[in-house]
C-alpha cells in the first residue's frame, strides 16, 4: 500500500515537471440582457498560485457573489503515458445593470514566481423593456431578458412574437451561380416544437446544408426588440433557369408553451394540473424573389461550369503499346457546380480509337456551392506505333468572381506508342464483342446440385474402374477357356466338320465352273471323306465301306442314307479314276447330290449328338 | 418412427426440387417481362438452396441487364467454374469484361498455353472423369484384343489403341484434377467498387494504383481480416480493403 502511494506520488511529481505554459483564461457569455444573472470565471491552469488579484467592482454590473474558488485535478495514464492537468477557477456571479458594450477587467496572478495576466472578454448587454426574473443562468437559450409579450397571458401570439425570415446571400446572380438560402426563426415566446417542409424550388438544383439536429438559440436584436433566434434550415441552390425566380412562401407549424397565470401553482401541484398550457401556431415564411441573369453569350466550347476552378491533366499509362488503352485523366478542382461539368473535348490523333469519357465527381456541399473535384478519364486505343501529340485541352468556365468566361488550357502531351503484342485482329474482335449483346438465359430444367456433388475422385468413381476391371478379368477367363477349347483338335474337328466340308464344296463349285473335272471330283471326294472322318473321328486311312456303314449305323443314320452315301462315294471314285469325264451334266448332278447328302448327314449327326 | 422421418425428409427434398423448378420458371418469365430485379431475387434465393451453374448464369444476365456489370461478372465467373465447357457462359463473361474500365485480359499468352487451357476447359471435372472411364474401357478391350486376336495386324492395331487409351486415361484424370481444383478455388475475386491499391495493409500506405470495378484479381495473401494482398495478371501486386472485393 505504501509502495503504491510512493509510486503515485512519484508519478504526480514527474508529471508536474512537464507542465504547459501557465495561462489565465477568463470566460463569460458574449451577450446578456439587463437584469440577467451570469457567471464570470477566471481559470488558472495551475494550483500553485501565490497571489491573485480580486475584483470588487465592475462598471455597469453588480457583483452578487464572488470570488468563489474551486480546484480541479486529474491524472490520466493511457498506454503508459501519464498526463496530468490541474486548474483553479475563481468565479463571480454578476448582474448587468445598463445596456452597452463592456470589457471585463483583466486580472493578474503570481503563479510559481511568474506573473500572468488574463485575456480580454467582451460582453454586450442588451436593453430590455421588461426585465423579467426567474430562469436566470448563463445559457443564452434560457436567458430571461427577452421581453414576454403581455398577450402571452391570453395565449395569443402576434406576428411580432414569432416569425421566420428568409434571406439569400445574393439576390442578383448568374445562372448556375450558387445561392445560400437561410430560414431563421425569431421568437419571443417559449417555442417547444417547430416543423416545416422544404420549399418547392422550381428552376433550381437544390441541396440542403446539414445543420445540427439540436438547435441552439441565441439572443439577437431585430427591429429594436430582443429575440431568441436560430438558423432553422439552409439550402444551396444552383439556378437552372433565368429571369425572376420566386422562392414560394412556406408554412411552419410550431407549438408554443405558456405559463397559465390563472392556475395557482400550489393547487396545480396537488391536482396534477401543470401551470402551463400549449398552443399551436402556424408561421408563414415570406416568399423571396431572386433575379437570375443569363450567362453572357456562351462560347462554343463552354463546359457549363460556373464558379472557380483549376485543372490538371496527366497520362495514367505513360508508356502505351499498340492496341492497348491509353487513359488520359483530367482533374477539375474548385468550387461551383462541380457535378454539372460537361467533359471538354480531347482531340486525339485521328488514328486513335476513342471511347466516351468516364466522369466521376467527388464533392462536398459548402455554403459557397459544391467544393470538390471532377475526374474525367478519356480512353483511347492507338493502333500503330509512333510518336503522337495530344493537343492541349481547353476548359472554359464562367468565373463568377469576375463575371466573365475564362479558359484554362493544359499543356499538349507527347506520347510514344511502342510496338504491341496484341494484334489488331483481337482489338477488332474486342470491338465487335463490345457491340454485341449477351446471350439469352438458360430456360431448361436444372439439376439441383450441391457443391460437393462432383463425382470425380470420390470412392464411387474409383469403384467404376474396379467394376470395369473385374469385367475385364471375367472376359479374360472366358476367352482363355475358348482358346483352350480351340487347342483341342479332335473336339474342334467334330464341331467344324460341316463347315470344313462346306468350304470344300464351295471350292468344288468353282472348279466345276472352270471345267476342271479332275480336280472337281478330287475335291468332292475329300469333302465327303473328310466330313465322315472329322465327324466320326476316324482317320481317313481306316475309312472302308464296311467301317463307314458300321459307324453310320451306330450314329443312327438311316440305312437308305448310308447306302446313298456309299453309292455316291463309289460313283465319284469311278468318275475320278476313269477317262470318261467330259459330261458337265453329270458333274453338276454329282455336286447337287453331294451337297444334299452332306446337309442331311449333318442334320442327323447333330441331332444324334444332342 | 425412423422410417417416418426418413419419408418426410424425402418428401421435403422432393418438394424443394419441384418448387425449385417452378421458381426458376417464374424467374425466367420475369426476366422475359423485363423485371430483372425480381428475377434476380428469385435466382438468388434459389442459389441459397442449391448450387447450379445455370442459376448463376441467369443471375449474371439479370445483373447485366440492370447495368450492374461487376455483379454480372462475379456471377458469370461463378457459372463458368461450375460448367467450364458452356459456350454461352464464356461468351457472356467475355462480353461483360469488355464493359469494365481496366481491361487486363490474360489472353495474350503463348498460343500453345492458350490452346491447352481451352482444351482443359472444354469439360468440367465430371466430364473428364466420364471420358477417362470410357478410355479405360477402350484400354481393357484392346488388351483383350492383343491377348486373343490371331492375325498379327489386328494385334498391332490393338496394341497401339491400348497405349493411346492408357495415355488418355492418365491425361483425362489430370484434367479432371485441374478442373476440380478450379471449381473449389477461392483465390480469385472481383473488385466491386473502385479501389486504391496500397503498398501496405493500411490506409496510410502508399497509393500504388487504382483498380476499377469488375476487374478480376488473384488473392495472394488472405491472412488479414480487413486487408488482403492481391496480384494482377500483369504482375502488379498490392494491398486492398477486403470489403471492396468479393471472392468468386
Short mmCIF file of C-alpha atoms in Angstrom, two decimals, chain B residues 26-235:
data_model
loop_
_atom_site.label_atom_id
_atom_site.label_comp_id
_atom_site.label_asym_id
_atom_site.label_seq_id
_atom_site.Cartn_x
_atom_site.Cartn_y
_atom_site.Cartn_z
CA UNK B 26 -41.23 -17.89 -62.64
CA UNK B 27 -37.90 -16.11 -62.60
CA UNK B 28 -37.34 -16.91 -66.28
CA UNK B 29 -40.70 -15.41 -67.20
CA UNK B 30 -39.97 -12.35 -65.03
CA UNK B 31 -36.73 -11.98 -66.96
CA UNK B 32 -38.66 -12.13 -70.21
CA UNK B 33 -41.02 -9.47 -68.90
CA UNK B 34 -38.05 -7.22 -68.18
CA UNK B 35 -38.46 -7.35 -64.39
CA UNK B 36 -34.83 -8.19 -63.86
CA UNK B 37 -34.65 -7.18 -60.20
CA UNK B 38 -37.46 -9.53 -59.21
CA UNK B 39 -35.97 -12.32 -61.32
CA UNK B 40 -32.56 -11.77 -59.73
CA UNK B 41 -34.08 -12.05 -56.27
CA UNK B 42 -35.62 -15.43 -57.07
CA UNK B 43 -32.40 -16.73 -58.60
CA UNK B 44 -30.52 -15.58 -55.51
CA UNK B 45 -32.94 -17.33 -53.17
CA UNK B 46 -32.65 -20.49 -55.28
CA UNK B 47 -28.89 -20.29 -55.10
CA UNK B 48 -29.10 -20.35 -51.32
CA UNK B 49 -30.63 -23.81 -51.60
CA UNK B 50 -28.58 -25.29 -54.38
CA UNK B 51 -25.53 -24.56 -56.40
CA UNK B 52 -26.06 -24.61 -60.12
CA UNK B 53 -24.10 -23.09 -62.96
CA UNK B 54 -27.22 -22.11 -64.92
CA UNK B 55 -28.70 -20.23 -61.98
CA UNK B 56 -25.51 -18.19 -61.69
CA UNK B 57 -25.59 -17.62 -65.43
CA UNK B 58 -29.19 -16.40 -65.41
CA UNK B 59 -28.49 -14.22 -62.37
CA UNK B 60 -25.50 -12.76 -64.19
CA UNK B 61 -27.76 -11.92 -67.13
CA UNK B 62 -30.19 -10.13 -64.80
CA UNK B 63 -27.36 -8.02 -63.34
CA UNK B 64 -26.08 -7.27 -66.83
CA UNK B 65 -29.49 -6.02 -67.84
CA UNK B 66 -29.57 -3.89 -64.67
CA UNK B 67 -26.22 -2.41 -65.75
CA UNK B 68 -24.58 -3.86 -62.66
CA UNK B 69 -21.56 -5.10 -64.54
CA UNK B 70 -19.41 -6.09 -61.57
CA UNK B 71 -22.10 -8.36 -60.14
CA UNK B 72 -22.75 -9.74 -63.61
CA UNK B 73 -19.08 -10.62 -63.96
CA UNK B 74 -18.98 -12.17 -60.50
CA UNK B 75 -21.90 -14.45 -61.31
CA UNK B 76 -20.64 -15.34 -64.78
CA UNK B 77 -17.30 -16.30 -63.23
CA UNK B 78 -19.10 -18.47 -60.73
CA UNK B 79 -21.10 -20.08 -63.53
CA UNK B 80 -18.03 -20.71 -65.67
CA UNK B 81 -16.07 -22.51 -62.96
CA UNK B 82 -19.07 -24.77 -62.45
CA UNK B 83 -19.61 -25.51 -66.13
CA UNK B 84 -16.37 -24.70 -67.95
CA UNK B 85 -17.49 -26.21 -71.25
CA UNK B 86 -20.53 -23.98 -71.70
CA UNK B 87 -20.00 -21.58 -74.61
CA UNK B 88 -22.83 -19.19 -73.71
CA UNK B 89 -21.47 -18.61 -70.24
CA UNK B 90 -17.98 -17.92 -71.56
CA UNK B 91 -19.30 -15.59 -74.20
CA UNK B 92 -21.32 -13.52 -71.74
CA UNK B 93 -18.36 -13.35 -69.36
CA UNK B 94 -16.02 -12.07 -72.05
CA UNK B 95 -18.67 -9.60 -73.20
CA UNK B 96 -19.24 -8.30 -69.68
CA UNK B 97 -15.49 -7.92 -69.21
CA UNK B 98 -15.31 -5.55 -72.16
CA UNK B 99 -17.57 -3.16 -70.22
CA UNK B 100 -15.09 -2.70 -67.39
CA UNK B 101 -12.62 0.13 -67.09
CA UNK B 102 -9.46 -1.93 -66.56
CA UNK B 103 -9.09 -4.41 -69.37
CA UNK B 104 -6.41 -6.68 -68.03
CA UNK B 105 -7.26 -9.76 -70.02
CA UNK B 106 -4.74 -12.53 -69.75
CA UNK B 107 -5.38 -13.92 -73.23
CA UNK B 108 -2.09 -12.75 -74.70
CA UNK B 109 -0.35 -15.95 -73.58
CA UNK B 110 1.70 -18.09 -75.86
CA UNK B 111 -0.79 -19.76 -78.18
CA UNK B 112 0.00 -23.32 -77.06
CA UNK B 113 -0.76 -22.40 -73.47
CA UNK B 114 -3.96 -20.72 -74.59
CA UNK B 115 -4.90 -23.76 -76.65
CA UNK B 116 -4.09 -26.18 -73.81
CA UNK B 117 -6.17 -24.12 -71.42
CA UNK B 118 -9.13 -24.14 -73.76
CA UNK B 119 -8.81 -27.95 -74.12
CA UNK B 120 -8.78 -28.43 -70.34
CA UNK B 121 -11.73 -26.09 -70.02
CA UNK B 122 -13.77 -28.00 -72.58
CA UNK B 123 -15.35 -30.10 -69.83
CA UNK B 124 -15.81 -30.00 -66.10
CA UNK B 125 -14.22 -32.43 -63.65
CA UNK B 126 -17.03 -34.95 -64.08
CA UNK B 127 -16.99 -34.67 -67.85
CA UNK B 128 -13.30 -35.53 -67.90
CA UNK B 129 -13.92 -38.28 -65.34
CA UNK B 130 -16.52 -39.90 -67.59
CA UNK B 131 -14.22 -39.63 -70.59
CA UNK B 132 -11.44 -41.27 -68.54
CA UNK B 133 -13.72 -44.20 -67.71
CA UNK B 134 -14.61 -44.64 -71.40
CA UNK B 135 -10.92 -44.60 -72.26
CA UNK B 136 -10.25 -47.16 -69.52
CA UNK B 137 -12.83 -49.46 -71.15
CA UNK B 138 -11.10 -48.94 -74.51
CA UNK B 139 -7.77 -49.77 -72.87
CA UNK B 140 -9.05 -53.07 -71.47
CA UNK B 141 -10.79 -54.03 -74.72
CA UNK B 142 -7.60 -53.51 -76.69
CA UNK B 143 -5.73 -55.52 -74.08
CA UNK B 144 -8.14 -58.38 -74.74
CA UNK B 145 -7.68 -57.92 -78.46
CA UNK B 146 -3.93 -58.01 -78.07
CA UNK B 147 -4.07 -61.18 -75.99
CA UNK B 148 -6.57 -63.17 -78.00
CA UNK B 149 -6.59 -61.98 -81.61
CA UNK B 150 -4.68 -64.23 -84.01
CA UNK B 151 -3.73 -62.10 -87.03
CA UNK B 152 -0.60 -60.05 -86.38
CA UNK B 153 -2.15 -56.96 -87.98
CA UNK B 154 -5.03 -56.89 -85.52
CA UNK B 155 -2.72 -57.41 -82.62
CA UNK B 156 -0.59 -54.46 -83.73
CA UNK B 157 -3.67 -52.25 -84.00
CA UNK B 158 -4.94 -53.21 -80.56
CA UNK B 159 -1.51 -52.60 -79.04
CA UNK B 160 -1.45 -49.06 -80.45
CA UNK B 161 -5.01 -48.41 -79.32
CA UNK B 162 -4.19 -49.70 -75.85
CA UNK B 163 -1.19 -47.39 -75.43
CA UNK B 164 -3.22 -44.38 -76.63
CA UNK B 165 -6.10 -45.22 -74.31
CA UNK B 166 -3.70 -45.59 -71.39
CA UNK B 167 -2.24 -42.12 -72.03
CA UNK B 168 -5.77 -40.73 -72.37
CA UNK B 169 -6.88 -42.21 -69.03
CA UNK B 170 -3.97 -40.56 -67.23
CA UNK B 171 -4.38 -37.27 -69.08
CA UNK B 172 -8.15 -37.05 -68.58
CA UNK B 173 -7.80 -37.72 -64.87
CA UNK B 174 -5.18 -34.99 -64.71
CA UNK B 175 -7.62 -32.62 -66.47
CA UNK B 176 -10.34 -33.64 -64.06
CA UNK B 177 -7.97 -32.86 -61.20
CA UNK B 178 -7.28 -29.41 -62.63
CA UNK B 179 -10.97 -28.78 -63.10
CA UNK B 180 -11.79 -29.86 -59.59
CA UNK B 181 -9.11 -27.54 -58.26
CA UNK B 182 -10.52 -24.68 -60.31
CA UNK B 183 -14.03 -25.50 -59.15
CA UNK B 184 -13.21 -25.07 -55.46
CA UNK B 185 -10.63 -22.36 -55.96
CA UNK B 186 -11.39 -19.29 -53.88
CA UNK B 187 -8.23 -17.41 -54.61
CA UNK B 188 -9.82 -15.06 -57.14
CA UNK B 189 -12.04 -12.10 -56.52
CA UNK B 190 -13.88 -9.37 -58.37
CA UNK B 191 -13.42 -5.72 -57.48
CA UNK B 192 -16.83 -4.39 -56.50
CA UNK B 193 -16.12 -0.66 -56.21
CA UNK B 194 -13.22 1.38 -57.48
CA UNK B 195 -10.37 0.81 -55.05
CA UNK B 196 -6.96 2.17 -54.30
CA UNK B 197 -4.25 -0.44 -54.18
CA UNK B 198 -1.72 0.34 -51.48
CA UNK B 199 1.77 -0.83 -50.69
CA UNK B 200 0.95 -1.77 -47.08
CA UNK B 201 -2.25 -3.04 -45.48
CA UNK B 202 -3.32 0.33 -44.06
CA UNK B 203 -4.99 3.44 -45.40
CA UNK B 204 -1.75 5.27 -44.70
CA UNK B 205 0.10 3.02 -47.17
CA UNK B 206 1.46 4.45 -50.38
CA UNK B 207 -1.06 4.55 -53.19
CA UNK B 208 0.27 2.27 -55.92
CA UNK B 209 -2.53 2.36 -58.49
CA UNK B 210 -6.30 2.36 -58.87
CA UNK B 211 -8.49 -0.59 -59.80
CA UNK B 212 -11.98 -0.14 -61.13
CA UNK B 213 -14.99 -2.30 -60.50
CA UNK B 214 -15.38 -5.52 -62.43
CA UNK B 215 -11.67 -6.35 -62.52
CA UNK B 216 -10.66 -9.88 -61.62
CA UNK B 217 -7.77 -10.15 -59.19
CA UNK B 218 -5.95 -13.05 -57.57
CA UNK B 219 -5.75 -13.05 -53.79
CA UNK B 220 -2.24 -13.98 -52.73
CA UNK B 221 -2.44 -13.34 -49.00
CA UNK B 222 -5.75 -13.62 -47.18
CA UNK B 223 -4.42 -13.94 -43.67
CA UNK B 224 -5.54 -10.50 -42.51
CA UNK B 225 -9.08 -9.67 -41.51
CA UNK B 226 -9.60 -6.32 -43.19
CA UNK B 227 -6.97 -6.34 -45.91
CA UNK B 228 -5.74 -8.82 -48.42
CA UNK B 229 -2.88 -8.90 -50.84
CA UNK B 230 -3.80 -9.16 -54.49
CA UNK B 231 -1.97 -9.65 -57.73
CA UNK B 232 -2.94 -8.82 -61.28
CA UNK B 233 -2.34 -10.78 -64.49
CA UNK B 234 0.35 -8.28 -65.46
CA UNK B 235 2.29 -8.99 -62.26
#
